[in-house]
Short mmCIF file of C-alpha atoms and ligand atoms in Angstrom, two decimals:
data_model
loop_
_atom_site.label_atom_id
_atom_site.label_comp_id
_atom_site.label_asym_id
_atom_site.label_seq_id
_atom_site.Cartn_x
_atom_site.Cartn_y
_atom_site.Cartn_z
CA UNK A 13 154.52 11.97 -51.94
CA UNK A 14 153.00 10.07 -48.88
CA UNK A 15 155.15 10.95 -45.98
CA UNK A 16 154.88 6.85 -45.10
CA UNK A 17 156.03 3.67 -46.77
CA UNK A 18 155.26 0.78 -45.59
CA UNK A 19 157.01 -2.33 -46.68
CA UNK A 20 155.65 -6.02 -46.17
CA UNK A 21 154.17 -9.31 -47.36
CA UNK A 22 150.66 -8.56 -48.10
CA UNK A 23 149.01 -9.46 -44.92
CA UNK A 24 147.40 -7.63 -41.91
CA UNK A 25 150.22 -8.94 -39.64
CA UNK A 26 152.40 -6.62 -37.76
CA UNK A 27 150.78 -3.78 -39.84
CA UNK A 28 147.34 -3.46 -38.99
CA UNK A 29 148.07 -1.78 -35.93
CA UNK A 30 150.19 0.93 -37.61
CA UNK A 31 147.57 1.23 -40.90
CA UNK A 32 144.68 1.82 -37.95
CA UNK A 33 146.66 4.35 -36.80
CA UNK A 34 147.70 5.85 -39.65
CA UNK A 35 144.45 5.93 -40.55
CA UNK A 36 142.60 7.71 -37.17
CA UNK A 37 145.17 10.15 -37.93
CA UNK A 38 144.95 11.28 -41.26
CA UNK A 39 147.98 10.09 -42.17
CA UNK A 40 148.45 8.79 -45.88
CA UNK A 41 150.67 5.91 -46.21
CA UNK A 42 151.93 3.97 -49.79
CA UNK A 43 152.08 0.62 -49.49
CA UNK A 44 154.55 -2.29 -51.07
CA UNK A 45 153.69 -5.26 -50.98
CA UNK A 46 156.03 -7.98 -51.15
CA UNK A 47 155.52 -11.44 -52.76
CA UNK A 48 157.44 -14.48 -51.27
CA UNK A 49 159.03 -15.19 -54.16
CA UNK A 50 160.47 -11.45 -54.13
CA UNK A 51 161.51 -11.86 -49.99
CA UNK A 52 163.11 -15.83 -51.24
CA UNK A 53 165.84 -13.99 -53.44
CA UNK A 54 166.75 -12.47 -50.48
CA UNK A 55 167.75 -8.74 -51.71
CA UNK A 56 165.13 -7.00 -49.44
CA UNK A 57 166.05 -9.27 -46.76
CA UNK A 58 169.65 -8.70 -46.35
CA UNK A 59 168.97 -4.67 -46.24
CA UNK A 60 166.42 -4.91 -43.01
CA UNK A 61 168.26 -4.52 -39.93
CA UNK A 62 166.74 -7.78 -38.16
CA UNK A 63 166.31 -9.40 -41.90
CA UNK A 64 162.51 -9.04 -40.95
CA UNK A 65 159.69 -6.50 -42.06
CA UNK A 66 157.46 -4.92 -41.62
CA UNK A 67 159.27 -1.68 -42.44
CA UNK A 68 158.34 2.06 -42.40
CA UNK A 69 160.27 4.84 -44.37
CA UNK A 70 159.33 8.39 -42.23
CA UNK A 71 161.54 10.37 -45.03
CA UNK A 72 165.00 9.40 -44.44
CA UNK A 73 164.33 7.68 -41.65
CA UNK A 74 163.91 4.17 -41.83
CA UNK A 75 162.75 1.88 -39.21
CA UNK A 76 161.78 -2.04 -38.27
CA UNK A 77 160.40 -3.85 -35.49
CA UNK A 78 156.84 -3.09 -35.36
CA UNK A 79 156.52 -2.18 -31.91
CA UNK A 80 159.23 0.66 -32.23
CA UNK A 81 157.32 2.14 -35.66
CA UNK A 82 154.02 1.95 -33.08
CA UNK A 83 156.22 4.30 -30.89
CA UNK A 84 157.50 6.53 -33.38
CA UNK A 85 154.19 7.20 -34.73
CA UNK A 86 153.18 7.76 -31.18
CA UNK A 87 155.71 9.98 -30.24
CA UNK A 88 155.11 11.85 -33.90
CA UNK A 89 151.14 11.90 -33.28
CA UNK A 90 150.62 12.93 -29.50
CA UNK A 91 149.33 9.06 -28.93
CA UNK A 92 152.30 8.23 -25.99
CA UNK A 93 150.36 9.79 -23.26
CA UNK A 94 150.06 13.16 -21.35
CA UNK A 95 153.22 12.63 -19.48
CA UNK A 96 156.36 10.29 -18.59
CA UNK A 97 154.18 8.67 -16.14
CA UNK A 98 151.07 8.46 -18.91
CA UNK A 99 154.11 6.87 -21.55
CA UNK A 100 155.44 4.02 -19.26
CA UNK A 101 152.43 2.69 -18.44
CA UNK A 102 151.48 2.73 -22.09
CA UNK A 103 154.70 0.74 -22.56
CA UNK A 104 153.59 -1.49 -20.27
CA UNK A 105 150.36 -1.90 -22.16
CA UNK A 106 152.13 -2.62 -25.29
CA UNK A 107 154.42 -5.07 -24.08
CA UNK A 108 151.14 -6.82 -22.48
CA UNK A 109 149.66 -7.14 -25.99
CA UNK A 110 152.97 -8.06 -27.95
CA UNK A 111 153.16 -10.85 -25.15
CA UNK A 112 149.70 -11.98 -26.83
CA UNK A 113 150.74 -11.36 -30.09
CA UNK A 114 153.44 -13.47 -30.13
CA UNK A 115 150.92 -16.43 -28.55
CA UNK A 116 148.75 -15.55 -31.19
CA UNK A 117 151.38 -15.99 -33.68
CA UNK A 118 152.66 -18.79 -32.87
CA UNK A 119 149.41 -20.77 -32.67
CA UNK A 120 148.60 -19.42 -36.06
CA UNK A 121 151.76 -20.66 -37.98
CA UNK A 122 152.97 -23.66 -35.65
CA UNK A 123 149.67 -25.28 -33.93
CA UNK A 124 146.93 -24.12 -35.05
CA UNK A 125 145.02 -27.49 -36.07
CA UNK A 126 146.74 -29.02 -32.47
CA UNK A 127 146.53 -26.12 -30.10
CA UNK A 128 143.65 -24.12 -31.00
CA UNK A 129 141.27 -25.54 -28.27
CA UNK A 130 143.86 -25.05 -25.52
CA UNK A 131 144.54 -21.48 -27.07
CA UNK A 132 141.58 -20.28 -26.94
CA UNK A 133 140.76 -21.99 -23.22
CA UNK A 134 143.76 -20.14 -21.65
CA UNK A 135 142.79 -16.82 -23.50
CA UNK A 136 140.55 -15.24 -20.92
CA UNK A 137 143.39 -15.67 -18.25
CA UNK A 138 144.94 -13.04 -20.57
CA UNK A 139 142.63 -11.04 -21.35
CA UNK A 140 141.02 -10.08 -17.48
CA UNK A 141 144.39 -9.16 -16.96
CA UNK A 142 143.19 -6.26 -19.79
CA UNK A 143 139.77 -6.24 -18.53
CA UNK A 144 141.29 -5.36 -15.01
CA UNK A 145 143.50 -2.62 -16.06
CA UNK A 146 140.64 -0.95 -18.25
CA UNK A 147 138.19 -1.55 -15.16
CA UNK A 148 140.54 1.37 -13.42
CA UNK A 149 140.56 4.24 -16.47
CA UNK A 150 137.46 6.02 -16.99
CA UNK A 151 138.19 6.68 -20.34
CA UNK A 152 137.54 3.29 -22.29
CA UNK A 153 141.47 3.56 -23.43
CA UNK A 154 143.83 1.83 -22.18
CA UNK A 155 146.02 4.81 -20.60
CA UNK A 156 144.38 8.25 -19.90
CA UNK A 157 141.96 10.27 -21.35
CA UNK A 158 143.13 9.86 -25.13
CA UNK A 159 143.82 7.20 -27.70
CA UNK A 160 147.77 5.85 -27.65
CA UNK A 161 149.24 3.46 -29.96
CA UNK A 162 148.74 0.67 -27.35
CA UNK A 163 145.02 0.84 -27.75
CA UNK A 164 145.58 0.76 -31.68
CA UNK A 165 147.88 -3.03 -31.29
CA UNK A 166 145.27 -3.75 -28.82
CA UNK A 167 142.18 -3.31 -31.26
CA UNK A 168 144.14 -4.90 -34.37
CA UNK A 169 144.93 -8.23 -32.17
CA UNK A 170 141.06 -7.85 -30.96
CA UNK A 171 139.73 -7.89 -34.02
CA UNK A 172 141.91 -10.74 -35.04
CA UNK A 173 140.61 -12.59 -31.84
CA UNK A 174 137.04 -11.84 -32.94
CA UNK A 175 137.96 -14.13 -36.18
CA UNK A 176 139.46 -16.85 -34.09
CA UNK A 177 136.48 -16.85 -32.16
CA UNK A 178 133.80 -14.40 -32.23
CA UNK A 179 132.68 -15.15 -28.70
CA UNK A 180 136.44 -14.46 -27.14
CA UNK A 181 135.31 -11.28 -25.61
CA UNK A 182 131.92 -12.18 -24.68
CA UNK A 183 132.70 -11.68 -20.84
CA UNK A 184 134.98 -8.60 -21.47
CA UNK A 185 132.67 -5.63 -21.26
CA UNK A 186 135.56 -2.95 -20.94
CA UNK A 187 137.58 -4.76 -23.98
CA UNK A 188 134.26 -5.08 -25.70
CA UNK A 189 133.51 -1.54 -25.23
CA UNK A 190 137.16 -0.62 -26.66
CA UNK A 191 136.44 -2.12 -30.14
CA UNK A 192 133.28 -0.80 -30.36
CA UNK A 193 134.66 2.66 -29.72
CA UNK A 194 137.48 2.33 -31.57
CA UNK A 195 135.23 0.72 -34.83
CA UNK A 196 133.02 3.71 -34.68
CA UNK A 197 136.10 6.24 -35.84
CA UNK A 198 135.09 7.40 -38.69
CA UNK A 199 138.55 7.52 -40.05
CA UNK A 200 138.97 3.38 -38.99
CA UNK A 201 135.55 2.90 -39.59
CA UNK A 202 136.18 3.59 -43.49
CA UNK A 203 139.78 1.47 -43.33
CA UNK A 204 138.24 -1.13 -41.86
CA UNK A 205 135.17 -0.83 -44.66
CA UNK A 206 137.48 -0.32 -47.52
CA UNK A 207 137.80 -3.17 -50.11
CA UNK A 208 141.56 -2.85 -50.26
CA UNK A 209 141.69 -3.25 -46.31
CA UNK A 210 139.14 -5.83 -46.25
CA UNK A 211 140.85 -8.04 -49.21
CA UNK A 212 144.29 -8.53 -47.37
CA UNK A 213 143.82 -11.58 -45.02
CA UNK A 214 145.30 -11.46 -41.71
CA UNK A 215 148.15 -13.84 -41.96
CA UNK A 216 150.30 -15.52 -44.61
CA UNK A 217 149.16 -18.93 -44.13
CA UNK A 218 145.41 -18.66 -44.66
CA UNK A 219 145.01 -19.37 -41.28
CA UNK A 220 142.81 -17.16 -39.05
N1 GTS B 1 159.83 -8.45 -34.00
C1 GTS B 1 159.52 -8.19 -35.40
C2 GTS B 1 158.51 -7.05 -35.51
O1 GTS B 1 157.76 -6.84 -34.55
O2 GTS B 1 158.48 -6.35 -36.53
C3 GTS B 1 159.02 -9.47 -36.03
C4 GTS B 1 158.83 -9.29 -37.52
C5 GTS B 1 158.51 -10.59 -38.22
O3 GTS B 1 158.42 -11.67 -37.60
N2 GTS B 1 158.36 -10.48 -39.54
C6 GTS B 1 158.07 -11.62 -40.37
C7 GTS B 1 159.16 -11.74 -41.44
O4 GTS B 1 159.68 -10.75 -41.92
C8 GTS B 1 156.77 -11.44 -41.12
S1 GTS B 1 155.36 -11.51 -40.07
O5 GTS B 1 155.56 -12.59 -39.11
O6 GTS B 1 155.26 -10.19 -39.42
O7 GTS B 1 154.19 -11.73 -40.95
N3 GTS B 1 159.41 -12.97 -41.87
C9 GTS B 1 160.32 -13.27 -42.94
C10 GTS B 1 161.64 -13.76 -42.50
O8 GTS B 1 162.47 -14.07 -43.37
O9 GTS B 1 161.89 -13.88 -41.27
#
């Protein structure tokens, strides 16, 4: 038996982050995928602790709230830094891109045919804050000298930027540089080429 489960609509979503990094670290992980019409009746729904998934089963331990499954695997997979020092600014990091994600999100499912030009006009102001914080780590991660799960959310809402427009990162050499390097895994590489990764579409509402 896997030792993940994943739980969720069939979507990239709030998972992609956590697949990636299951993936890069040779991690198996069963999926279930759950239709709306299953979520509607409510069942599933009344069992999560925020009545929200995704969620992850580590054995008997069962968790929502993607950022705090990003942690756990962190914690579980020496990706949350060298040190205390290493793991808040990692933190920081993550709350920086769930602060974009939940932009992102919200354009996708409540303006996206309004507020998609004034999205994408305000984006670099976010992301040179990104570029500037790379510009000081010699490593092309985020934190450090390895790979944590904040360059993982990063690289899933990157590559979901790179739909919305394929030129967003055009002036971001050290975010460019990141999904390049992260790409070339071999382990993400092959999630990222499989048909059962590439078939899911990134959100629920055809919108991308
Ligand atoms: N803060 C939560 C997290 O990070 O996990 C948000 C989770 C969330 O918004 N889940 C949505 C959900 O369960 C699905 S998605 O937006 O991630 O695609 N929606 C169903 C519902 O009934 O709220």
């Amino acid at each position: 038996m896997p030792p993940y489960t994943a739980t969720y609509f069939s979507v990239k979503g709030r998972l992609g982050a956590i697949k990636i990094m299951l993936a890069d670290k040779g991690q198996e992980l069963k999926e279930v995928h759950v239709t709306m019409e299953e979520w509607q009746k409510g069942d599933l729904k009344a069992t999560c602790v925020f009545g929200q998934m995704p969620k992850l089963e580590d054995g008997d331990l069962v968790l929502f709230q993607s950022n705090a499954i990003l942690r756990h695997l962190g914690r579980s997979h020496g990706a949350y830094g060298k040190d205390n020092r290493e793991a808040s600014l990692i933190d920081m990091m993550n709350d920086g891109v769930e602060d974009l994600r939940s932009k992102y999100i919200k354009l996708i499912y409540q303006e996206y045919d309004t507020g998609k030009e004034a999205y994408l006009k305000d984006l670099p102001n976010i992301l040179c804050k990104f570029e500037t914080f790379m510009a000081k780590s010699n490593s092309g991660f985020l934190v450090g000298k390895e790979v944590s799960f904040a360059d993982y959310n990063l690289f899933d809402l990157m590559l979901n930027h790179l739909v919305l427009c394929p030129k967003s990162l055009d002036n971001f050499p050290k975010l460019s540089d990141l999904v390049k390097k992260m790409s070339a895994r071999p382990k993400i590489r092959a999630l990222l080429d499989s048909e059962a990764f590439k078939k899911i579409p990134i959100n629920g509402n055809g919108k991308q």
